[in-house]
């Protein structure tokens, strides 16, 4: 099966499609759970599958340091290591390395950095990152780029974007083509439409199998992010998948799908699940809040996850109060189920040509939620 | 279905049977996973069921303090709260209260103690403990007793046992009979055969549905424990179940089944699972040990748990090194699966009349394990 994306329907800018890979087909729009260190935190692989997830993300930075890419390769690759025969996308390590302020030194060729685990010195370049992702057996390899800091001046953003475009060309040259595998280039340029356009122009001739939009959700706010998507997405080739990296809240996903994005990843549903925050069709709940302590109702009545079908809000509340591991387990499971159901619902609406109405109805349900203000956050309040 | 135990076969002192309860039948000998605070730690209820477990234990002390017995009752009882429609045995709270040195005050009537959570004052008596277990909807209620400290002089043990026997009579009087529910008395008397015999004599006329042996595995050593079982178990009514509380290692279970015990509970498999210790057919392994880091073989080749069928030793090692929650999840799952499989194997051997040979072969496999001394402990070395 050769790597590619088929468009089944469009509804305004939004698209419903299927991503074809060596490790199976994936319906888009798609949300990828984050499996940083070879595990989606607090979830077995079977549990992740039961949420409807088909594509997961692995982090090159974490995996190269521990257990090491050589070791993963010797053990049969990341799919076998983490029991995920389905497709896996790996990031390039660039984002994590850039956030190691003081522990890294960048030059034209790449980045030298010290491990946050043991202080040992390591190096990432476009060639090394691409080779590591190959060792991990990533279905989708990401180009190595610099994640531009925010805020930054326009000249700083330009310089960073131009470096990333030179690295994109080197990443592409280093990529070993295999049937059913692909590599995505990453559009940079901050919140500057003309820099984003130049970045797209630089990437297109390289022939990537898909395009990511990087450098967003780093503090610019949802309005600036949506504006950037509005100007950038239409420049991308219509027949290839578009991936918005590191995004986001449920409301971010709705707004970005409406603007033509096909793929997402974010730690939010998993991290929130470990800290008692529940994403539901009625908004965001803090399960530590005492008002749940006697509530025999399910967290989200329509949700098929075991936390909702087998247990009460009172039980989930109890688990977090008691510090029981099952609290993070069940709430992560719920949040990922909610995210998958959100994506499935949007895909069905696109196929029916009714995404705008569907999005309005999802948002109305969030806003109609009856909880007290301190407990219920509308999803788009979180980024403030 | 009325509460009772049917004996299908005996092999020496060992018995194979079925426990009949309002919440289903349980094959004995049986090991009960410990669900202290309404959850078997790091396991969903489905995962616990998948290990083959049918009967679980809840802790009255923990549940009365948080979330509170009234609340559990209002939410439909412990079965519904923790998604365990099968039988549940609750302890009386006595053991935990007794270990609150400095925070408790005992008198003839009962114990007043301070919560380890918030310092609030609480009281347990035979009547209160029995009523709380009723509120929790325990299938099997335990009599409230004093867990005799170890070491203790013979007069101290005698005095403590006699108090427990007075409390046993009050517990029995406070028990509300319901079809399919039962209450067990607890034999005390330390390692003194004549005190144990007196304790049995005191309990028998009270008409309990089963008998527990308490006050063992508290530091006396395996030999003294087995000797006490050897003198005490034959005194118990042959047609009723026998439960050895808080025991133990796999080797303890084998030795105790050989001596006629039918029921066990212990935190060992779950606690060990959270601290990287694996119980296997080849002995006990420490999954943090670096020798597992490149080992692509399964932890225990014949084991049906997901940690063994889906992953390598190298992956389990990686999860514990990386501090991932999935490590404790998978290893708890494995250890409970191992314990259930150990019990099933012994039951089959009793039915076949070959328990002694079976026990010898299990122990030989533990001893034949090829690991380095610091990594592989024979199960009976742990208690030293």
XYZ file of C-alpha atoms in Angstrom:
768
model
C 0.000 0.000 0.000
C 1.599 3.253 -1.035
C 1.412 6.228 1.301
C -1.230 8.808 0.432
C -4.362 10.635 1.378
C -7.752 10.341 -0.336
C -10.304 13.113 -0.031
C -13.880 11.854 0.299
C -15.689 15.138 0.888
C -15.170 18.806 1.603
C -17.438 21.125 3.559
C -16.190 24.678 3.222
C -12.475 24.420 3.966
C -12.934 21.238 6.021
C -12.141 17.847 4.524
C -12.980 14.229 5.308
C -10.531 11.678 3.990
C -8.509 8.533 4.504
C -4.786 8.348 5.120
C -3.243 5.212 3.603
C -0.094 3.833 5.231
C 1.999 0.694 5.464
C 0.456 0.114 8.902
C -3.186 0.624 7.975
C -5.702 3.269 6.953
C -6.698 6.192 9.140
C -9.892 8.230 8.806
C -9.285 11.986 8.865
C -9.726 14.427 10.532
C -7.746 12.512 13.152
C -6.468 13.185 16.637
C -3.258 11.368 17.620
C -2.767 10.466 21.286
C 0.754 11.281 22.427
C 2.890 8.288 23.386
C 5.999 10.173 24.441
C 8.202 7.406 25.781
C 6.691 4.417 24.000
C 3.426 4.502 25.974
C 0.354 6.693 25.960
C 0.610 7.550 29.643
C -1.658 5.514 31.977
C -3.131 3.499 29.078
C -2.545 0.006 27.758
C -2.340 -0.207 23.980
C -5.674 -2.087 23.991
C -7.270 0.760 25.932
C -5.913 3.300 23.432
C -7.358 1.225 20.572
C -10.713 1.003 22.352
C -11.021 4.802 22.257
C -11.017 4.576 18.460
C -7.491 5.911 18.044
C -5.594 4.461 15.083
C -2.533 6.684 14.791
C -0.304 7.620 17.717
C 2.669 9.932 18.135
C 6.078 9.073 19.560
C 8.752 11.553 20.666
C 12.157 11.165 19.068
C 13.899 13.179 21.789
C 12.601 11.009 24.628
C 13.046 7.702 22.822
C 16.586 8.443 21.594
C 17.664 9.122 25.191
C 15.718 6.256 26.771
C 15.587 3.406 25.852
C 17.669 4.519 22.817
C 16.900 4.221 19.107
C 19.429 1.387 18.582
C 17.733 -0.621 21.290
C 14.233 0.001 19.926
C 15.474 -1.038 16.488
C 17.103 -4.204 17.858
C 13.835 -5.056 19.629
C 11.914 -4.862 16.362
C 10.946 -1.195 16.165
C 8.551 1.031 18.063
C 5.382 -0.725 16.778
C 6.418 -4.002 18.318
C 7.997 -2.404 21.417
C 4.800 -0.608 22.437
C 2.302 -3.101 20.932
C 1.054 -0.665 18.313
C 0.915 -2.386 14.915
C -0.984 0.614 13.546
C 0.695 3.704 12.115
C 2.991 5.827 14.293
C 4.120 9.384 13.616
C 7.301 10.548 15.296
C 8.262 14.143 15.800
C 11.794 15.196 14.910
C 13.043 15.999 18.391
C 13.409 19.651 17.428
C 10.650 20.966 19.674
C 11.956 19.290 22.831
C 15.573 20.198 22.119
C 14.694 23.850 21.573
C 13.012 24.015 24.971
C 16.218 22.879 26.710
C 17.336 26.475 27.285
C 20.889 26.535 28.616
C 21.429 22.873 27.814
C 21.695 23.273 24.024
C 23.921 24.937 21.436
C 22.625 25.526 17.938
C 24.596 26.019 14.724
C 23.828 25.895 11.009
C 24.346 22.161 10.928
C 22.195 21.195 13.932
C 21.935 21.203 17.715
C 24.176 19.810 20.438
C 22.411 19.316 23.754
C 22.668 17.668 27.119
C 20.200 14.992 28.182
C 17.786 16.158 30.883
C 18.114 12.643 32.333
C 21.844 12.267 32.906
C 23.642 15.270 31.381
C 25.252 13.241 28.592
C 25.906 15.126 25.352
C 23.930 14.359 22.199
C 23.553 15.845 18.769
C 20.591 16.219 16.427
C 20.834 17.337 12.815
C 18.308 16.871 10.016
C 20.223 13.756 8.965
C 20.507 12.288 12.478
C 16.880 12.995 13.348
C 15.706 11.377 10.120
C 17.923 8.330 10.713
C 16.630 7.938 14.275
C 13.025 8.078 13.105
C 13.944 5.397 10.572
C 15.405 3.239 13.361
C 12.215 3.695 15.356
C 10.308 2.540 12.232
C 8.090 5.639 12.187
C 5.283 5.392 9.639
C 5.377 9.167 9.317
C 8.707 10.933 9.777
C 8.788 14.644 10.545
C 11.357 17.023 9.094
C 13.812 18.439 11.649
C 13.048 22.105 12.246
C 13.642 24.896 14.695
C 10.584 25.701 16.747
C 10.682 29.503 16.603
C 10.443 31.074 20.077
C 7.399 33.215 20.890
C 7.340 36.169 21.119
C 9.960 37.004 18.493
C 10.525 39.938 16.135
C 9.696 39.541 12.464
C 13.420 39.366 11.496
C 13.989 36.690 14.146
C 11.027 34.673 12.883
C 12.258 35.076 9.284
C 15.760 33.907 10.123
C 14.447 30.918 12.077
C 12.032 29.960 9.299
C 14.784 30.154 6.690
C 17.015 27.876 8.766
C 14.130 25.411 9.136
C 13.634 25.437 5.348
C 17.300 24.599 4.767
C 16.923 21.822 7.354
C 13.735 20.645 5.623
C 15.665 20.128 2.376
C 18.359 18.183 4.227
C 15.699 16.134 6.071
C 14.071 15.265 2.754
C 17.405 14.227 1.246
C 18.073 12.014 4.265
C 14.689 10.284 4.143
C 14.786 6.684 2.972
C 11.663 6.075 0.874
C 9.753 2.921 1.806
C 6.374 1.828 0.471
C 3.586 3.068 2.742
C 5.876 5.357 4.719
C 5.869 9.137 4.439
C 7.643 12.278 5.572
C 6.033 15.613 6.366
C 7.578 19.046 5.955
C 6.804 21.684 8.574
C 5.616 25.182 7.685
C 7.094 27.850 9.967
C 6.857 31.669 9.978
C 5.096 32.512 13.231
C 2.000 34.677 12.887
C 3.335 36.418 9.753
C 1.301 35.423 6.680
C 4.023 36.368 4.184
C 6.652 34.316 6.054
C 4.254 31.374 6.199
C 3.705 31.746 2.435
C 7.446 31.745 1.782
C 7.814 28.680 3.957
C 5.148 26.854 1.947
C 6.921 27.871 -1.250
C 10.191 26.499 0.058
C 8.654 23.172 1.066
C 6.494 22.402 -1.959
C 9.329 21.547 -4.387
C 10.728 19.028 -1.876
C 7.861 16.615 -2.506
C 6.870 15.740 1.051
C 3.965 13.324 1.552
C 2.226 15.789 3.868
C 2.529 19.192 5.496
C 2.588 20.178 9.127
C 2.001 23.619 10.512
C 4.449 24.200 13.333
C 5.168 27.044 15.701
C 1.537 27.614 16.723
C -0.160 27.134 20.102
C 2.992 28.517 21.690
C 1.342 31.531 23.336
C -0.023 33.550 20.426
C -3.638 32.886 21.441
C -6.454 31.154 19.645
C -7.459 34.150 17.473
C -3.938 34.588 16.080
C -3.651 30.836 15.575
C -6.916 30.685 13.642
C -5.909 33.747 11.577
C -2.621 32.079 10.689
C -4.429 28.885 9.692
C -6.847 30.968 7.625
C -4.035 32.445 5.576
C -1.712 29.435 5.450
C -3.892 26.364 4.930
C -5.247 27.503 1.527
C -1.660 27.639 0.223
C -1.059 23.942 0.902
C -1.535 21.297 -1.813
C -5.186 20.182 -1.635
C -4.438 16.511 -2.192
C -2.163 16.020 0.811
C -2.755 15.770 4.556
C -2.307 18.796 6.832
C -1.180 18.397 10.399
C -1.395 21.110 13.074
C 1.270 20.207 15.613
C 0.644 20.264 19.357
C -3.004 21.385 19.164
C -5.122 21.485 21.245
C -8.323 22.044 23.235
C -11.583 20.617 21.872
C -12.504 24.110 20.709
C -9.131 24.459 18.950
C -9.801 21.204 17.120
C -13.246 22.311 15.970
C -11.964 25.675 14.753
C -8.983 24.121 13.005
C -10.970 21.393 11.254
C -13.296 24.154 10.023
C -10.163 25.779 8.554
C -9.013 22.672 6.711
C -6.676 20.863 9.102
C -6.706 17.032 8.964
C -4.390 15.894 11.753
C -3.674 16.881 15.353
C -1.695 15.777 18.369
C -1.686 17.165 21.883
C -0.847 16.097 25.431
C -3.945 17.883 26.749
C -6.378 14.950 27.043
C -3.775 12.670 28.621
C -2.178 15.265 30.891
C -5.598 16.570 31.955
C -6.680 13.013 32.720
C -3.814 12.659 35.187
C -4.733 15.913 36.927
C -8.485 15.260 37.355
C -9.622 17.463 34.467
C -12.358 15.899 32.348
C -13.275 16.977 28.827
C -16.961 16.305 28.258
C -19.808 17.224 25.974
C -20.818 19.628 28.779
C -17.456 21.382 29.052
C -14.448 20.799 31.268
C -14.892 19.472 34.806
C -12.466 19.271 37.702
C -13.166 15.884 39.253
C -11.470 16.909 42.506
C -14.266 19.382 43.127
C -16.317 18.391 46.205
C -19.590 18.836 44.354
C -18.974 15.484 42.642
C -18.573 13.546 45.905
C -22.169 12.281 46.112
C -23.027 12.374 42.427
C -24.130 8.956 41.234
C -24.489 10.126 37.626
C -21.961 9.213 34.936
C -19.319 11.764 33.960
C -20.614 12.072 30.380
C -23.802 10.081 29.798
C -23.306 9.297 26.096
C -19.656 8.310 26.409
C -18.770 4.626 25.860
C -15.587 4.620 28.010
C -15.478 2.419 31.144
C -15.258 5.464 33.441
C -18.652 6.614 32.126
C -20.434 3.292 31.553
C -19.299 1.547 34.753
C -18.784 4.273 37.314
C -20.215 7.443 38.819
C -18.759 10.920 39.116
C -18.603 10.193 42.849
C -16.302 7.221 42.220
C -13.972 9.183 39.937
C -13.895 11.958 42.547
C -13.063 9.418 45.249
C -10.209 7.930 43.205
C -8.531 11.324 42.780
C -9.060 12.270 46.433
C -7.565 8.950 47.490
C -4.602 9.292 45.120
C -5.495 6.021 43.393
C -3.766 5.257 40.061
C -7.131 4.197 38.652
C -8.241 7.859 38.672
C -5.668 8.941 36.048
C -6.248 5.676 34.189
C -10.017 6.099 33.863
C -9.929 9.839 33.204
C -7.216 9.567 30.550
C -9.310 6.841 28.939
C -12.350 9.104 29.058
C -10.582 12.173 27.695
C -9.087 10.250 24.779
C -12.497 8.700 24.083
C -14.026 12.163 24.104
C -11.399 13.499 21.693
C -11.886 10.557 19.324
C -15.645 10.937 19.454
C -15.287 14.668 18.761
C -13.219 13.905 15.645
C -15.575 11.146 14.451
C -18.537 13.481 14.875
C -16.854 16.197 12.827
C -15.911 13.736 10.094
C -19.506 12.512 9.844
C -20.724 16.116 9.685
C -18.278 16.923 6.865
C -19.481 13.879 4.918
C -23.048 15.141 5.470
C -22.137 18.696 4.531
C -23.217 20.053 7.908
C -20.000 20.823 9.800
C -20.853 24.449 10.607
C -24.153 23.466 12.248
C -22.501 20.558 14.028
C -19.740 22.811 15.371
C -22.296 25.341 16.574
C -24.227 22.614 18.382
C -21.094 21.217 20.086
C -20.166 24.682 21.277
C -23.698 25.413 22.468
C -23.639 22.266 24.589
C -20.324 23.337 26.173
C -21.791 26.729 26.988
C -25.096 25.341 28.286
C -23.312 23.335 30.949
C -24.813 23.939 34.369
C -21.725 23.732 36.585
C -20.353 26.534 38.724
C -17.888 28.844 37.008
C -14.867 27.656 38.959
C -15.529 24.080 37.957
C -16.643 24.314 34.362
C -14.322 25.947 31.901
C -15.355 26.414 28.360
C -12.653 24.758 26.301
C -11.492 28.012 24.743
C -10.996 29.646 28.125
C -8.149 27.319 28.872
C -5.669 28.897 26.543
C -6.131 32.385 28.005
C -28.751 -18.919 46.624
C -27.885 -19.575 50.248
C -24.317 -19.012 51.420
C -22.210 -22.124 51.722
C -19.212 -24.115 50.652
C -19.255 -27.431 48.780
C -16.285 -29.759 48.906
C -15.571 -31.512 45.620
C -12.359 -33.310 46.480
C -9.648 -33.606 49.102
C -6.008 -34.468 48.607
C -4.346 -34.966 51.961
C -5.417 -31.940 53.981
C -5.999 -29.852 50.832
C -9.518 -29.304 49.512
C -11.080 -28.207 46.227
C -14.529 -26.715 46.479
C -17.009 -24.055 45.500
C -18.114 -21.128 47.612
C -21.753 -20.202 46.948
C -22.748 -16.578 47.549
C -25.455 -14.064 46.682
C -23.015 -12.557 44.183
C -21.929 -15.731 42.449
C -19.936 -18.911 42.938
C -16.197 -18.966 43.594
C -13.895 -21.930 43.009
C -11.600 -22.648 45.963
C -8.752 -22.555 46.824
C -9.039 -18.858 45.963
C -6.785 -15.827 46.154
C -8.538 -12.465 46.678
C -6.896 -9.359 45.218
C -6.930 -6.502 47.720
C -9.076 -3.513 46.742
C -8.300 -1.342 49.755
C -10.073 1.892 48.858
C -12.642 0.587 46.388
C -10.079 -0.227 43.687
C -7.500 -2.930 43.189
C -4.613 -0.503 42.781
C -3.589 0.231 39.163
C -6.264 -2.108 37.737
C -9.642 -1.555 36.144
C -12.348 -3.939 37.332
C -12.325 -5.546 33.869
C -8.591 -6.141 34.149
C -9.057 -7.751 37.573
C -11.752 -10.029 36.122
C -9.486 -10.942 33.202
C -6.937 -12.386 35.634
C -9.552 -14.929 36.697
C -10.259 -13.301 40.054
C -13.854 -13.628 41.234
C -13.732 -12.491 44.854
C -12.019 -9.302 46.013
C -11.334 -7.772 49.404
C -12.235 -4.263 50.589
C -10.886 -2.524 53.684
C -13.454 -1.252 56.156
C -10.994 1.136 57.807
C -10.093 2.903 54.562
C -13.618 2.972 53.154
C -15.245 4.251 56.373
C -12.856 7.202 56.389
C -12.986 7.889 52.654
C -15.402 8.048 50.906
C -17.429 6.996 54.000
C -19.758 4.021 54.481
C -22.919 6.207 54.362
C -21.832 7.570 50.997
C -21.011 4.136 49.577
C -24.419 2.912 50.779
C -26.206 5.905 49.226
C -24.388 5.238 45.953
C -25.690 1.662 45.865
C -23.028 -0.246 47.818
C -19.454 -1.216 47.164
C -20.265 -3.643 44.315
C -21.790 -0.895 42.241
C -19.299 1.781 43.395
C -16.268 -0.185 42.210
C -17.970 -2.091 39.355
C -17.600 -5.466 41.037
C -20.918 -7.346 40.852
C -19.134 -10.472 42.109
C -18.634 -11.288 45.778
C -16.674 -8.937 48.030
C -15.184 -9.745 51.414
C -14.510 -6.852 53.767
C -12.168 -6.979 56.707
C -13.382 -5.581 60.009
C -11.035 -2.608 60.253
C -9.397 -4.144 63.305
C -6.038 -4.851 61.696
C -5.556 -1.290 60.379
C -6.779 0.326 63.592
C -4.393 -1.754 65.697
C -1.448 -0.573 63.620
C -2.251 3.088 64.381
C 0.090 3.119 67.399
C -0.316 6.369 69.324
C -3.474 7.280 67.425
C -5.771 4.718 69.069
C -7.185 3.910 72.496
C -8.633 0.489 73.186
C -11.115 -0.573 75.826
C -13.333 -3.590 76.433
C -16.051 -2.149 74.241
C -13.931 -1.215 71.198
C -11.360 1.207 69.834
C -11.324 4.977 69.467
C -8.841 6.235 66.914
C -7.804 9.216 64.889
C -7.965 9.140 61.103
C -4.527 9.020 59.468
C -6.031 11.311 56.790
C -7.285 14.290 58.778
C -6.951 13.513 62.491
C -10.721 13.292 63.057
C -11.850 10.938 65.826
C -13.669 7.697 65.014
C -14.795 4.617 66.891
C -14.980 0.965 65.960
C -16.701 -1.701 68.044
C -17.897 -5.147 66.976
C -21.353 -3.649 66.418
C -20.134 -0.595 64.467
C -17.740 -2.616 62.297
C -20.489 -5.114 61.467
C -22.933 -2.311 60.628
C -20.376 -0.587 58.373
C -19.706 -3.820 56.507
C -23.479 -4.142 56.081
C -23.609 -0.589 54.655
C -20.823 -1.473 52.249
C -22.924 -4.525 51.215
C -20.077 -6.953 51.900
C -20.868 -10.470 50.714
C -18.606 -11.791 53.455
C -18.383 -9.821 56.702
C -15.473 -10.383 59.057
C -15.815 -10.407 62.827
C -14.128 -7.480 64.594
C -11.035 -8.685 66.421
C -7.809 -7.477 67.930
C -4.801 -8.324 65.829
C -2.425 -9.512 68.539
C 0.948 -7.770 68.333
C 4.022 -9.891 67.567
C 6.132 -10.656 69.476
C 4.007 -10.979 72.607
C 4.191 -13.115 75.767
C 1.842 -16.078 76.138
C -0.301 -14.213 78.743
C -0.553 -11.210 76.412
C -1.599 -13.429 73.507
C -4.136 -15.216 75.732
C -5.644 -11.951 76.956
C -5.876 -10.581 73.422
C -7.422 -13.793 72.065
C -10.012 -13.812 74.843
C -10.984 -10.219 74.064
C -11.295 -11.128 70.371
C -13.548 -14.047 71.268
C -15.859 -11.761 73.289
C -15.857 -9.400 70.313
C -16.587 -12.333 67.983
C -19.766 -13.138 69.944
C -20.839 -9.488 69.757
C -19.990 -9.360 66.022
C -22.112 -12.442 65.429
C -25.032 -10.962 67.374
C -24.761 -7.760 65.326
C -24.714 -9.556 61.956
C -27.906 -9.184 59.938
C -28.518 -12.499 58.137
C -29.287 -12.166 54.450
C -29.594 -14.959 51.921
C -26.269 -15.592 50.216
C -24.310 -13.439 52.667
C -22.014 -14.791 55.327
C -19.860 -13.822 58.291
C -16.536 -15.372 59.258
C -15.125 -15.682 62.756
C -11.372 -15.213 63.238
C -9.222 -17.678 65.129
C -6.522 -15.964 67.195
C -3.918 -17.280 69.625
C -0.587 -16.449 68.015
C 1.780 -19.402 67.624
C 0.389 -21.196 70.695
C -1.500 -24.336 69.676
C -3.509 -24.531 72.901
C -4.651 -20.901 72.596
C -5.599 -21.490 68.966
C -7.597 -24.551 70.062
C -9.416 -22.521 72.722
C -10.156 -19.854 70.165
C -11.679 -22.431 67.813
C -13.755 -23.785 70.703
C -15.026 -20.288 71.467
C -15.999 -19.601 67.854
C -17.675 -22.877 66.897
C -20.858 -22.400 68.930
C -21.415 -18.987 67.321
C -22.364 -20.559 63.984
C -20.234 -18.493 61.601
C -20.430 -19.319 57.883
C -16.653 -19.656 57.698
C -13.454 -19.380 59.705
C -10.465 -17.158 59.262
C -7.064 -17.657 60.785
C -5.760 -14.277 61.885
C -2.599 -13.041 63.534
C -0.207 -14.924 61.255
C 2.308 -13.595 58.713
C 3.101 -10.833 61.205
C 6.768 -11.700 61.670
C 6.708 -15.227 63.113
C 8.287 -16.739 59.981
C 7.005 -19.302 57.525
C 7.943 -22.363 59.618
C 6.013 -21.132 62.670
C 3.101 -20.141 60.443
C 2.959 -23.580 58.831
C 3.258 -25.258 62.247
C 0.336 -23.178 63.538
C -1.739 -24.092 60.496
C -0.819 -27.726 61.000
C -2.232 -27.742 64.524
C -5.172 -25.347 63.983
C -6.719 -26.217 60.623
C -7.673 -29.795 61.606
C -9.759 -28.359 64.459
C -11.980 -26.349 62.101
C -15.321 -27.715 60.842
C -14.577 -29.657 57.642
C -17.643 -28.412 55.778
C -16.862 -24.707 55.978
C -14.346 -22.462 54.217
C -11.044 -21.534 55.847
C -9.390 -18.220 55.180
C -5.781 -17.368 56.046
C -5.706 -13.579 56.352
C -2.989 -11.434 54.769
C -1.010 -14.340 53.224
C 1.200 -14.354 51.246
C 4.044 -15.261 48.899
C 3.435 -17.914 46.226
C 5.329 -20.382 48.391
C 3.150 -19.474 51.394
C 0.061 -20.166 49.311
C 1.321 -23.565 48.193
C 2.263 -24.583 51.732
C -1.023 -23.344 53.159
C -3.224 -25.030 50.551
C -1.338 -28.244 51.319
C -2.377 -27.688 54.954
C -6.074 -27.242 54.163
C -6.577 -23.494 53.693
C -9.178 -22.427 51.083
C -8.967 -18.627 50.921
C -6.230 -15.996 50.920
C -5.718 -12.284 50.491
C -2.510 -10.310 50.329
C -1.210 -6.986 49.015
C 1.981 -8.671 47.795
C 1.136 -9.171 44.100
C -0.290 -5.665 43.739
C 2.311 -3.866 45.849
C 5.140 -5.788 44.174
C 3.689 -4.871 40.784
C 4.017 -1.186 41.625
C 7.635 -1.604 42.687
C 8.876 -3.586 39.655
C 8.881 -7.000 41.335
C 7.462 -9.767 39.159
C 6.222 -13.126 40.415
C 6.780 -15.742 37.734
C 6.965 -19.470 37.224
C 10.743 -18.940 37.309
C 10.828 -17.076 40.639
C 10.770 -13.392 41.492
C 12.374 -10.860 39.161
C 13.235 -7.205 39.675
C 12.270 -5.558 36.400
C 14.466 -2.522 37.174
C 17.530 -4.721 36.850
C 19.639 -3.630 33.850
C 19.949 -7.202 32.614
C 16.398 -6.931 31.239
C 17.113 -3.828 29.143
C 17.751 -5.674 25.854
C 15.725 -8.797 26.536
C 13.093 -9.277 23.854
C 11.633 -12.356 25.571
C 8.349 -12.252 27.473
C 8.409 -11.969 31.269
C 6.744 -15.376 31.778
C 6.246 -17.261 28.498
C 3.131 -19.234 29.445
C 1.309 -16.313 31.076
C -1.813 -14.963 29.309
C -1.587 -11.389 30.707
C -1.017 -8.489 28.266
C 2.388 -7.703 29.750
C 3.564 -11.198 28.758
C 1.654 -11.750 25.493
C 2.187 -8.275 24.009
C 5.466 -6.997 25.397
C 9.049 -7.889 26.155
C 11.008 -7.810 29.394
C 12.907 -4.913 27.802
C 9.678 -2.905 27.476
C 8.611 -3.546 31.079
C 12.118 -2.566 32.201
C 11.908 0.621 30.128
C 8.522 1.567 31.631
C 9.852 1.319 35.188
C 13.055 3.187 34.325
C 11.012 5.940 32.688
C 8.594 6.138 35.630
C 5.640 5.382 33.363
C 2.312 4.463 35.029
C 1.942 1.616 32.542
C 4.785 -0.221 34.330
C 2.831 -0.672 37.582
C -0.337 -1.319 35.550
C 1.140 -4.159 33.493
C 3.138 -5.705 36.311
C 0.204 -5.659 38.758
C -1.853 -7.304 36.026
C 0.836 -9.923 35.547
C 1.318 -10.647 39.257
C -2.422 -11.059 39.842
C -2.633 -13.306 36.770
C 0.242 -15.368 38.135
C -1.438 -15.711 41.546
C -4.744 -16.753 39.954
C -3.008 -19.251 37.720
C -1.126 -20.651 40.729
C -4.446 -21.183 42.546
C -6.147 -22.708 39.503
C -3.241 -25.085 39.024
C -3.412 -26.222 42.650
C -7.174 -26.712 42.445
C -6.804 -28.880 39.345
C -4.083 -30.895 41.062
C -6.304 -31.470 44.121
C -9.122 -32.671 41.866
C -6.609 -35.033 40.217
C -5.212 -36.199 43.548
C -1.711 -34.973 42.694
C -1.164 -31.806 44.717
C 2.066 -32.925 46.396
C 3.710 -33.685 43.034
C 2.346 -30.467 41.569
C 3.680 -28.410 44.486
C 7.088 -30.058 44.161
C 7.192 -29.242 40.459
C 6.205 -25.578 41.011
C 8.923 -25.214 43.627
C 11.487 -26.943 41.433
C 10.775 -24.467 38.621
C 11.299 -21.540 41.023
C 14.603 -23.012 42.127
C 15.759 -23.864 38.611
C 15.505 -20.233 37.544
C 18.684 -19.088 35.865
C 18.879 -15.470 37.027
C 21.640 -13.938 39.134
C 21.186 -14.232 42.872
C 20.537 -10.521 43.409
C 17.735 -10.529 40.881
C 15.921 -13.766 41.480
C 14.565 -14.442 44.921
C 12.942 -17.708 45.685
C 9.503 -16.835 46.979
C 10.211 -18.122 50.469
C 13.335 -15.991 50.799
C 11.238 -12.854 50.827
C 9.869 -13.293 54.289
C 13.303 -13.681 55.915
